[in-house]
Amino acid sequence: MTFLPYWDRHVDIDMDSWAPYGVDFFPVSVNALHSEILHRIATRAFQLDSEFLCLRSLKSGQIGPLMRGGLLDPERAGVDLGFLMVFGYSKAMEALAHLVAEASRGLRAGLTLCGFWDRSILVDESKVIALASENPLFDEETFFALFGEALEKACEGTSNVAYFAERFGYRRFAIAYDTDDVTDLRIAQTLFDFELDETRRIVGPAPELSFPPLMS
């Protein structure tokens, strides 16, 4: 069952060329340099078969395991309005994000495709969960407390994957869609490409969320 709609655009993450992507050491503890609550969120995300990828907001700046350049050198990060938080996709995280977004005023959650870029090179693409608000005064502290509490409850009885990720390095790989069967993906894409404009006009487009304009 799908809990979240799709955003009407993709998101991109620009990585620093010196930061490894395929094998990432300390993908959790790096967030503790920002705050303890983000450290706990990153830890629990692993336990839901997801990963905290990045946070971008006016108040917090840029943070996350793929944004260490902005963390170590704040002058490199521009001023960003609104709030954007991105997680790797899992069904458990999708269900949780849906509940938390429903309980958070001014916040919306949806699914989209995320491209990971090293300068002008596309390193990977992955299906992600993006929580966004166009309000530059979005109450992050209240949201983090709510999200952290929900994660704690959802992770009861699960294994501590984050421990092994920290100790041995997180071997990051992406499954861009709900299946990794390449043949099925190609067939589905071919059929989609054959869809006629007239069909779209009658049936209508797939339900999508309009991405907050201030995050463009």
Short mmCIF file of C-alpha atoms in Angstrom, two decimals, residues 5-14 54 56 67 80-86 108-115 117 125-134 206-216:
data_model
loop_
_atom_site.label_atom_id
_atom_site.label_comp_id
_atom_site.label_asym_id
_atom_site.label_seq_id
_atom_site.Cartn_x
_atom_site.Cartn_y
_atom_site.Cartn_z
CA PRO A 5 1.83 10.79 -3.18
CA TYR A 6 4.66 11.74 -5.52
CA TRP A 7 6.19 15.20 -5.70
CA ASP A 8 5.94 16.83 -9.14
CA ARG A 9 9.72 17.21 -9.45
CA HIS A 10 12.93 15.43 -8.57
CA VAL A 11 15.55 16.51 -6.04
CA ASP A 12 19.34 16.47 -6.36
CA ILE A 13 22.10 16.17 -3.79
CA ASP A 14 25.49 17.64 -4.64
CA CYS A 54 20.19 15.40 4.17
CA ARG A 56 18.33 21.82 4.31
CA MET A 67 26.57 17.26 2.91
CA ASP A 80 18.01 28.34 1.85
CA LEU A 81 14.41 29.21 2.59
CA GLY A 82 11.87 26.69 3.75
CA PHE A 83 12.57 23.19 5.07
CA LEU A 84 13.58 20.02 3.24
CA MET A 85 14.49 16.65 4.78
CA VAL A 86 15.29 13.60 2.64
CA ARG A 108 4.04 17.77 3.52
CA ALA A 109 5.64 14.45 2.65
CA GLY A 110 5.94 12.74 -0.71
CA LEU A 111 8.01 10.36 -2.81
CA THR A 112 10.40 11.38 -5.57
CA LEU A 113 13.59 10.44 -7.36
CA CYS A 114 16.87 11.82 -6.02
CA GLY A 115 20.01 12.22 -8.10
CA TRP A 117 25.94 14.31 -8.15
CA GLU A 125 19.67 7.79 -8.48
CA SER A 126 17.35 6.52 -5.80
CA LYS A 127 13.72 6.66 -4.75
CA VAL A 128 13.48 8.85 -1.65
CA ILE A 129 11.02 10.31 0.83
CA ALA A 130 11.09 14.12 0.93
CA LEU A 131 9.47 16.09 3.76
CA ALA A 132 9.14 19.75 2.84
CA SER A 133 7.69 23.04 4.02
CA GLU A 134 7.82 26.39 2.22
CA ALA A 206 -1.12 10.74 -11.65
CA PRO A 207 -1.81 12.52 -8.35
CA GLU A 208 1.20 14.64 -7.44
CA LEU A 209 2.13 17.23 -4.86
CA SER A 210 3.36 20.61 -6.04
CA PHE A 211 6.86 21.05 -4.66
CA PRO A 212 7.13 24.16 -2.43
CA PRO A 213 8.29 27.04 -4.64
CA LEU A 214 10.78 28.38 -2.11
CA MET A 215 12.74 25.14 -2.32
CA SER A 216 13.45 25.55 -6.02
#
